[in-house]
Each structure stands twice: as structure tokens, then as C-alpha cells.
């Protein structure tokens, strides 16, 4: 990624907090290990500002406290590296529907940021600009999927899930769900978008890694979706695109 400000020589990022996972079209996804690790947690705590430390202290249980600390420290480390700024200059705010954006010295930066976590994994997606979204989920075999399928998926997606069995059904469920969640997060409209109101392109349903689509109510905006899941977790990213989109399918009522 390329930014206008040069890297400050005195600044050292903390690659022990993160590692690159995936890169595509100028966007990079980083993985953060959320497993207990006292030395990393101590290092991570040093990156947090006073407000973040106060927020951390309000968590009642160790796991969410650890997850917040490691995710936020990794995000700070990465942005300092990419923007060439000092940690003390960096702050965060959230947009109307909770999507975070960064400021350096109080000035919003064009860098696009999105974060998702599910213990023991956090994914951070960064891009020089534009709208992006990332989602990561553990493929739980304990969750009863039927109610979620009815609420989250459009008719043709439900039909595909109903035909699937066993591990294949779990894989398909989480592949579709992470793709939908990444797209919704990229759009930045929160719960105002009904996940059952749009369908993932058929190629992605069949197992292709990338696809382009539009939400039914904004057909002029194209989104590039990519399945970046692996054996450890399901994951997907979305980014605003200028490519031609598959024709969106409206939910039948």
C-alpha cells in the first residue's frame, strides 16, 4: 500500500502482534492470534491510549479483555507502519453504523480499515482508500443452523443449504455467511441491510474464490467479494469495485 507520508525512522511496528494473511487489489488482510500469551498481551497493552485502557478495564472477563487489547494494539501497529505516524498521533472514531475510521493528529486519513474477530482469530483489512469489509468465523459444529438459515439467506441460498449434508453444509453455511457479512460491513449501513434480501453470486456459492455483485437497491455500486477462508476458519473480504457485477436478485415477497 502507498501513502503520502514517509515512514518515520524512529517508529517501530510490532510484527509480533500480527502477520500478513492475504493481499488482493491493493488491500491487505492481516491475522492476529488471540490465544493467551502473557508477553504479547503486555506488549499490546503498551500500544493502547488512556481511553482504550479504560475501555479494556470495563470488560468483566479475561477473554474479551484480551481480544480487545490484542486487536486494537495490532491495528495501531499496522496503521502506524502504513501511515508513517507515531502511535500518540493516532486516534479512532466510528461512523453512523459503527464502522471505524482513523485520524492522525485529529485529521481523518483516507486509509480504509475494517476488523473482525472470533476467538482465537482476528482479521484486519487495510486499503489505501475506498470501502472495504472483512469477516471471520469459526466453523462451529455445535450451532443449530436451521434458524439461522431461515433468517439470513435468500430462497435459492436456502435451497442449496437444504441439499447439503454434514460437513459440507457447515462449510457452505459459513462461506455464505462470511461473504454476506463482509459485503454488509463494506457498505457501512449496519443492520439496515437485510442479509436475506440479497444473494451471493452463484459462482461463489459453488465454491469459486471471487465474484462481483451489487445490492438490489444500489445496482450502480459494484462489490468484489473474495472467499479467503482456510482450514482453520471461514473468512471473506469485500471491496468496492468498478467491475461489471452479476445481476442482483431481489428477495421475493
XYZ file of C-alpha atoms in Angstrom, residues 2 23 28 44 46 48 51 56 62 88 108 112 128 134 144 147 185 198 200 203 233 235 239 250:
24
model
C 1.182 3.517 -0.712
C -3.316 -9.465 -0.412
C -4.093 -6.468 2.611
C -0.074 -4.940 23.274
C 1.629 -0.546 25.768
C -3.334 1.487 23.966
C -9.411 5.813 26.704
C -10.335 -2.562 28.354
C -10.287 -12.167 30.636
C 0.421 9.070 20.003
C -9.224 11.854 9.062
C -9.752 2.187 4.733
C -5.303 2.949 0.757
C -13.869 -8.347 6.363
C -28.048 -25.320 15.272
C -32.995 -20.947 12.389
C -19.695 -4.267 6.575
C -29.664 -10.276 -1.450
C -24.302 -14.219 -3.146
C -20.143 -18.968 -8.620
C -11.585 -20.562 9.874
C -13.383 -15.694 6.171
C -14.257 -4.111 -1.586
C -34.302 -9.314 -5.192
